[in-house]
XYZ file of C-alpha atoms in Angstrom:
433
model
C -0.622 -23.855 -17.370
C -2.817 -21.221 -15.790
C -0.964 -18.276 -14.360
C -1.599 -17.600 -10.688
C -1.914 -14.401 -8.699
C -0.650 -14.425 -5.104
C -1.275 -12.201 -2.064
C 1.496 -12.101 0.547
C 3.292 -9.794 2.917
C 5.489 -7.312 1.119
C 9.236 -7.879 1.193
C 11.233 -6.042 3.833
C 13.592 -5.014 1.065
C 10.851 -2.874 -0.437
C 9.730 -1.197 2.801
C 12.785 1.007 3.424
C 12.957 4.688 4.351
C 14.342 6.838 2.921
C 13.775 5.104 -0.429
C 16.622 4.629 -2.834
C 17.283 7.447 -5.343
C 17.589 4.932 -8.073
C 16.381 4.683 -10.705
C 16.205 8.162 -12.062
C 12.788 9.101 -13.499
C 12.645 8.218 -17.212
C 11.454 11.218 -19.372
C 8.799 10.662 -22.040
C 9.788 9.250 -25.466
C 10.796 11.807 -27.990
C 7.935 13.358 -30.006
C 7.467 11.605 -33.310
C 9.680 8.610 -32.408
C 6.686 6.263 -32.299
C 2.863 6.420 -32.576
C 1.163 8.241 -29.662
C 4.341 9.876 -28.342
C 3.872 13.276 -26.667
C 3.101 16.250 -28.907
C 6.144 18.110 -27.482
C 9.492 17.137 -26.273
C 10.495 17.760 -22.635
C 14.271 17.855 -22.132
C 15.442 15.235 -19.607
C 17.284 17.752 -17.449
C 14.185 19.928 -17.094
C 11.914 16.901 -16.573
C 14.060 15.622 -13.637
C 14.870 19.043 -12.242
C 11.089 19.660 -11.683
C 10.965 16.424 -9.657
C 13.578 17.618 -7.143
C 11.962 17.208 -3.728
C 13.050 20.779 -2.803
C 10.443 22.120 -5.226
C 7.264 20.705 -3.637
C 8.674 21.380 -0.134
C 9.395 24.974 -0.870
C 6.039 25.695 -2.581
C 4.091 23.825 0.099
C 5.776 25.830 2.943
C 5.174 29.179 1.155
C 1.616 28.241 0.400
C 0.719 27.042 3.924
C 2.223 30.057 5.646
C 0.593 32.478 3.173
C -2.813 30.899 3.715
C -2.296 31.097 7.534
C -1.299 34.760 7.407
C -4.045 35.755 4.981
C -6.685 33.880 7.023
C -5.555 35.955 10.091
C -5.721 39.131 8.049
C -9.273 38.371 6.877
C -10.345 37.488 10.379
C -8.935 40.801 11.624
C -10.808 42.701 8.930
C -14.081 40.980 9.641
C -13.863 38.635 6.641
C -14.794 41.341 4.188
C -14.217 40.834 0.444
C -11.080 42.523 -0.780
C -11.570 45.472 -3.117
C -9.895 43.633 -5.952
C -12.517 40.810 -5.826
C -15.185 43.339 -6.775
C -13.512 44.287 -10.043
C -14.309 43.064 -13.481
C -10.683 42.009 -13.911
C -10.928 39.663 -10.932
C -14.180 38.130 -12.188
C -12.682 37.612 -15.622
C -9.591 35.971 -14.140
C -11.733 33.570 -11.912
C -13.790 32.638 -15.006
C -10.723 31.975 -17.160
C -8.977 30.092 -14.298
C -12.002 27.730 -14.022
C -12.193 27.283 -17.809
C -8.476 26.563 -18.002
C -8.542 23.888 -15.392
C -11.705 22.327 -16.739
C -10.265 22.112 -20.293
C -6.879 20.997 -19.090
C -8.352 18.312 -16.809
C -10.521 16.990 -19.681
C -7.455 16.858 -22.069
C -5.539 14.980 -19.365
C -8.395 12.482 -18.869
C -8.676 11.821 -22.640
C -4.890 11.419 -22.883
C -4.855 8.918 -20.047
C -7.863 7.108 -21.468
C -5.938 6.430 -24.641
C -2.916 5.394 -22.580
C -4.808 2.780 -20.687
C -6.546 1.453 -23.736
C -3.196 0.952 -25.508
C -1.411 -0.492 -22.492
C -3.845 -2.639 -20.466
C -5.599 -5.727 -21.851
C -8.866 -6.684 -20.234
C -10.016 -10.365 -19.704
C -12.641 -9.944 -22.442
C -9.795 -9.485 -25.004
C -9.116 -13.179 -24.580
C -6.398 -12.788 -21.973
C -6.808 -13.891 -18.385
C -6.685 -11.711 -15.340
C -2.898 -12.132 -14.933
C -2.308 -10.303 -18.129
C -4.110 -7.241 -16.703
C -2.285 -7.457 -13.367
C 1.051 -7.660 -15.276
C 0.191 -4.548 -17.307
C -0.845 -2.587 -14.266
C 2.143 -3.619 -12.162
C 4.947 -3.457 -14.675
C 4.692 -0.069 -16.486
C 7.848 -0.203 -18.567
C 8.596 -2.268 -21.661
C 6.583 -3.953 -24.404
C 2.909 -4.985 -24.152
C 2.424 -8.677 -23.329
C 2.688 -10.944 -20.386
C 6.241 -11.052 -19.141
C 7.536 -8.592 -21.749
C 8.231 -5.822 -19.241
C 11.396 -4.113 -18.293
C 12.109 -3.794 -14.524
C 14.679 -2.064 -12.391
C 16.561 -4.545 -10.152
C 17.234 -2.714 -6.872
C 19.917 -5.303 -5.984
C 22.055 -4.787 -9.158
C 20.818 -1.201 -9.821
C 20.315 -2.168 -13.482
C 17.345 -2.261 -15.796
C 16.700 -5.692 -17.196
C 14.050 -7.659 -19.082
C 11.692 -9.510 -16.800
C 11.500 -12.778 -18.770
C 14.222 -12.843 -21.430
C 17.758 -13.764 -20.539
C 20.791 -11.934 -21.896
C 19.050 -9.274 -23.884
C 19.647 -5.500 -23.541
C 16.510 -3.549 -22.538
C 15.302 -0.634 -24.562
C 13.982 1.953 -22.108
C 12.179 3.767 -24.952
C 10.042 0.787 -25.889
C 6.381 1.601 -26.227
C 3.544 -0.656 -25.123
C 3.185 -0.058 -21.397
C 1.624 2.674 -19.233
C 4.733 4.839 -18.600
C 5.951 5.424 -22.229
C 2.403 5.323 -23.677
C 1.455 8.433 -21.781
C 1.818 8.448 -17.968
C 5.315 9.910 -18.104
C 3.963 12.899 -20.030
C 0.442 13.508 -18.715
C 1.487 12.548 -15.117
C 4.359 15.012 -15.057
C 2.174 17.818 -16.226
C -0.535 16.875 -13.760
C 2.114 17.052 -10.996
C 2.959 20.572 -12.064
C -0.725 21.543 -12.165
C -0.953 21.003 -8.408
C 1.178 24.034 -7.924
C -1.083 26.135 -10.030
C -4.170 24.882 -8.300
C -3.302 26.648 -5.097
C -4.731 29.763 -6.676
C -8.122 28.355 -5.718
C -7.251 29.151 -2.140
C -6.201 32.701 -2.859
C -9.424 33.325 -4.776
C -11.427 32.158 -1.752
C -9.320 34.455 0.542
C -9.748 37.436 -1.806
C -13.483 37.014 -1.483
C -13.215 37.548 2.288
C -13.543 33.792 3.134
C -11.434 31.651 5.452
C -9.380 28.883 3.946
C -9.987 25.945 6.234
C -7.672 23.096 7.188
C -9.344 20.803 4.677
C -8.438 23.222 1.840
C -4.834 23.695 2.880
C -4.161 20.024 3.675
C -5.692 18.942 0.406
C -3.531 21.122 -1.777
C -0.354 20.471 0.164
C -0.814 16.741 0.261
C -1.611 16.596 -3.454
C 1.737 18.106 -4.282
C 3.656 15.448 -2.472
C 1.443 12.554 -3.597
C 1.897 13.408 -7.219
C 5.612 14.143 -6.778
C 6.288 10.737 -5.121
C 4.179 8.868 -7.763
C 5.899 10.368 -10.727
C 9.422 10.663 -9.258
C 9.463 6.965 -8.331
C 7.345 5.808 -11.251
C 5.013 3.962 -8.908
C 2.462 1.868 -10.819
C -0.781 3.013 -9.216
C -0.093 6.742 -9.790
C -1.981 6.279 -13.134
C -5.277 6.028 -11.251
C -4.559 9.371 -9.386
C -4.049 11.086 -12.742
C -6.788 9.292 -14.645
C -9.619 9.523 -12.098
C -8.723 12.841 -10.597
C -8.575 14.522 -13.954
C -12.057 13.190 -14.665
C -13.425 14.583 -11.433
C -11.675 17.914 -11.916
C -13.217 18.186 -15.382
C -16.683 17.883 -13.793
C -15.776 20.111 -10.837
C -14.297 22.991 -12.654
C -17.040 22.912 -15.277
C -19.463 23.284 -12.347
C -17.556 26.234 -10.954
C -17.514 27.870 -14.413
C -21.271 27.532 -14.697
C -22.083 28.771 -11.177
C -19.546 31.543 -11.606
C -21.636 33.127 -14.352
C -24.812 32.969 -12.292
C -26.409 29.791 -13.554
C -28.075 27.909 -10.702
C -27.259 24.170 -10.444
C -29.265 21.731 -8.293
C -27.799 21.115 -4.817
C -27.769 17.397 -5.501
C -25.084 17.937 -8.116
C -22.791 19.605 -5.600
C -23.487 16.717 -3.272
C -22.750 14.282 -6.053
C -19.320 15.857 -6.659
C -18.429 15.447 -2.998
C -19.567 11.799 -3.128
C -17.390 11.173 -6.166
C -14.434 12.673 -4.281
C -14.926 10.465 -1.253
C -15.334 7.399 -3.481
C -12.156 8.246 -5.251
C -10.244 8.462 -1.984
C -11.555 5.070 -0.772
C -11.109 3.225 -4.052
C -7.803 4.855 -4.897
C -6.124 4.186 -1.541
C -7.329 0.548 -1.469
C -6.229 -0.010 -5.115
C -2.763 1.475 -4.371
C -2.336 -0.571 -1.189
C -3.054 -3.847 -2.991
C 0.088 -3.430 -5.083
C 2.160 -3.998 -1.992
C 0.814 -7.485 -1.518
C 0.520 -8.829 -5.104
C 2.773 -11.168 -6.923
C 1.988 -13.304 -9.899
C 3.422 -15.885 -12.309
C 4.907 -15.110 -15.746
C 6.470 -17.375 -18.365
C 10.241 -17.144 -18.391
C 12.494 -18.537 -21.166
C 15.250 -20.577 -19.434
C 18.045 -22.262 -21.387
C 18.102 -26.057 -21.140
C 21.866 -26.136 -20.731
C 21.606 -23.830 -17.672
C 18.922 -25.984 -16.144
C 21.005 -29.172 -16.645
C 23.985 -27.658 -14.905
C 21.742 -26.585 -11.998
C 20.592 -30.215 -11.665
C 24.143 -31.656 -11.385
C 25.500 -32.574 -7.953
C 26.978 -29.538 -6.208
C 30.497 -31.082 -5.948
C 30.698 -31.489 -9.717
C 29.349 -27.966 -10.510
C 31.577 -26.287 -7.921
C 34.761 -28.399 -8.694
C 34.824 -29.031 -12.431
C 38.508 -30.167 -12.401
C 37.851 -32.852 -9.792
C 34.775 -33.948 -11.834
C 37.006 -34.234 -14.991
C 39.552 -36.348 -13.272
C 36.827 -38.619 -11.876
C 35.203 -39.094 -15.299
C 38.598 -39.737 -16.904
C 39.507 -42.480 -14.490
C 36.160 -44.196 -15.081
C 36.775 -44.080 -18.835
C 40.231 -45.632 -18.480
C 39.022 -48.282 -16.121
C 36.338 -49.507 -18.512
C 38.947 -49.672 -21.349
C 41.381 -51.621 -19.230
C 38.730 -54.184 -18.301
C 37.855 -54.764 -21.922
C 41.527 -55.041 -23.003
C 42.362 -57.426 -20.125
C 39.463 -59.730 -21.155
C 41.245 -60.123 -24.482
C 44.562 -61.051 -22.782
C 46.221 -57.740 -23.497
C 48.046 -55.308 -21.278
C 46.112 -52.420 -19.857
C 45.991 -49.270 -21.907
C 48.089 -46.447 -20.421
C 46.434 -43.099 -20.040
C 46.559 -41.093 -23.186
C 47.020 -37.322 -22.874
C 45.017 -36.821 -25.929
C 41.852 -38.359 -24.397
C 39.022 -35.861 -24.328
C 36.213 -36.062 -21.814
C 32.632 -35.728 -22.921
C 31.627 -32.125 -22.468
C 28.462 -30.875 -20.871
C 26.081 -30.103 -23.732
C 26.373 -26.480 -24.854
C 23.598 -26.364 -27.433
C 21.373 -23.394 -26.643
C 17.834 -24.544 -26.242
C 15.038 -22.804 -24.216
C 12.117 -24.047 -22.321
C 9.335 -22.052 -20.641
C 9.158 -22.032 -16.919
C 6.758 -20.051 -14.699
C 8.339 -17.604 -12.286
C 6.728 -15.704 -9.413
C 7.401 -11.958 -9.637
C 6.324 -9.199 -7.237
C 4.244 -6.305 -8.397
C 6.665 -3.743 -7.198
C 10.344 -3.614 -7.936
C 11.789 -0.627 -6.033
C 11.745 1.014 -2.618
C 10.532 4.221 -4.236
C 7.490 2.589 -5.746
C 6.491 1.241 -2.282
C 7.312 4.500 -0.609
C 5.003 6.466 -3.002
C 2.124 4.118 -2.274
C 2.577 4.389 1.512
C 2.742 8.234 1.271
C -0.449 8.292 -0.703
C -2.212 6.099 1.855
C -1.054 8.279 4.714
C -2.274 11.368 2.940
C -5.618 10.008 1.804
C -6.653 8.433 5.166
C -7.120 11.754 7.061
C -8.250 13.492 3.876
C -11.105 10.938 3.503
C -12.186 11.404 7.128
C -12.266 15.194 6.721
C -14.307 14.937 3.562
C -16.795 12.459 5.242
C -17.190 14.860 8.144
C -17.766 17.668 5.702
C -20.376 15.633 3.836
C -22.241 14.759 7.059
C -22.050 18.297 8.330
C -23.264 19.854 5.124
C -25.663 17.452 3.592
C -27.050 15.041 6.214
C -27.603 17.221 9.240
C -30.737 19.394 9.338
C -29.813 23.024 8.629
C -30.321 25.532 11.400
C -31.864 28.915 10.692
C -31.995 28.102 7.010
C -28.185 27.864 6.827
C -25.983 24.930 6.088
C -23.672 24.410 9.061
C -20.055 25.359 8.804
C -20.280 26.899 5.330
C -17.623 29.395 6.207
C -15.280 26.803 7.782
C -15.620 24.134 5.136
C -15.701 26.353 2.106
C -18.775 24.991 0.366
C -19.393 26.646 -3.039
C -22.314 28.787 -3.653
C -23.420 30.115 -6.962
C -21.556 33.329 -6.274
C -18.376 31.968 -4.581
C -16.027 29.091 -5.122
C -15.504 27.735 -1.667
C -16.115 23.982 -1.676
C -13.616 21.270 -0.779
C -14.864 19.904 -3.974
C -13.340 22.883 -5.441
C -10.138 21.371 -4.581
C -10.584 17.766 -4.546
C -8.157 15.041 -5.284
C-alpha cells in the first residue's frame, strides 16, 4: 500500500492559547552516550531554566528601552560618533565580534547539516515522500517511518507512534531533536541575546537604530524561544538556514570592517537571501499545521477480533457466556433425545470456548497529524506573526535602497534603515533572521 499525505484544517485541540506547559523540553543526550552526541553536557536544570519565558521577556524589554533612550540621546547630540567608537579598542572589539559570530554561525550550520543528513531520508534514498514528511514532523525517536515517539496531549504521556505496549526511550537517537537540534538550537536561541550588541555598535557610531533593527532582534528572541521550548518541528529550518545566512553576513561585515571594498550587488544579494528566507520559512512552518499522513501500525489480531464483535457481547461478557452455554446445552439435548435418552442436565464443569488469546499482529495504516502538542502549534503561529511584518519591512527597505533612483548620489534612508557601508555596520542584513 502506498502511504498517503493529507492536507486538512488543523484540529481545534491544537490551536489553544495559552499553550500547555507539557511536555517539558528534553535536554540533549549525554555526551558520549551514542555517536554524534553533543561535545559537552548541558545539565537539564540549566537547560530548562534558560527556556523560562521570563528570560526573553526581561532581556527584550531592557533592550528595546535602551535602544529607544540611546536613540534619543544620539539625536540630541546631533548623531555624532561616541568617543569610544574612535578608539582602537572599539575597532578591535567590533572585528572580534564579527569574527566570533561568523565562526559560530558556520559551526552551527555544519552541525545542523550533519543532523539533517542523519535524520531525514530523501526520496532518492529509495523511500517515498511520506518517509521524509514523517522525519520532518516527528522529531523524537528512532529513524524510520512510524518509529517516532510522540507526546499525547490527552494523556500527558510519551508513547511510541506505531508500536503497542512498549516503553519509549526518550534518549533514542535517529531523529532531528536528539541528533543535534536540541543542542545547536538551544545555543542558537542563546546567541540571539548576544546579537543585540549589533545595535549598540551602531548607536556608538552615532547612528540611529531603526524600528526594523529593534523589531528584528526582539522578535528573534521569542521565535527561537518558542521553537525550542515547545520542540516545534519546523524550528530546525530557522536554525539551519539562518545560521548559513549569518555566516555569509558576518563574514561580509568582517571584510568591510577592515576596509576591503565589496561590490554593492553582494550586499543586495544578502538582503535578497534574507527576504527569501522569511517567505520560504514562514510558508514551510505554516504547512505543518495542515499536514497529516499515513504510517504502518502494528495491531494485534486478538484486539481487532474483539473490536469486530457485536457491542452487546463485548460490553456484557457474562450475558454472552450464558447465551453461548445455553446454545451448547440445547444442541447436546437434541442429539441425546434423538437417541431416545433423557436430556443432559447442565454440568457446572462445562467450559465455554474462549475468545482466542494468541498474540498475533497485522499491519494497518493509521492517519497521524504532523503536530502533537498545543505548544508546537503555538510556536509556528508565533513565528508566522513575527515574520509577516518583518518581511514587509525588509521588502520596503529593499525597494527603498536598491530599486529607487538615488537622489543627490545618496541612497535614500540610509540613516533610517541602517544599511552597512564599508566603514559602518548598519544594515538590517546585519541583523537578519
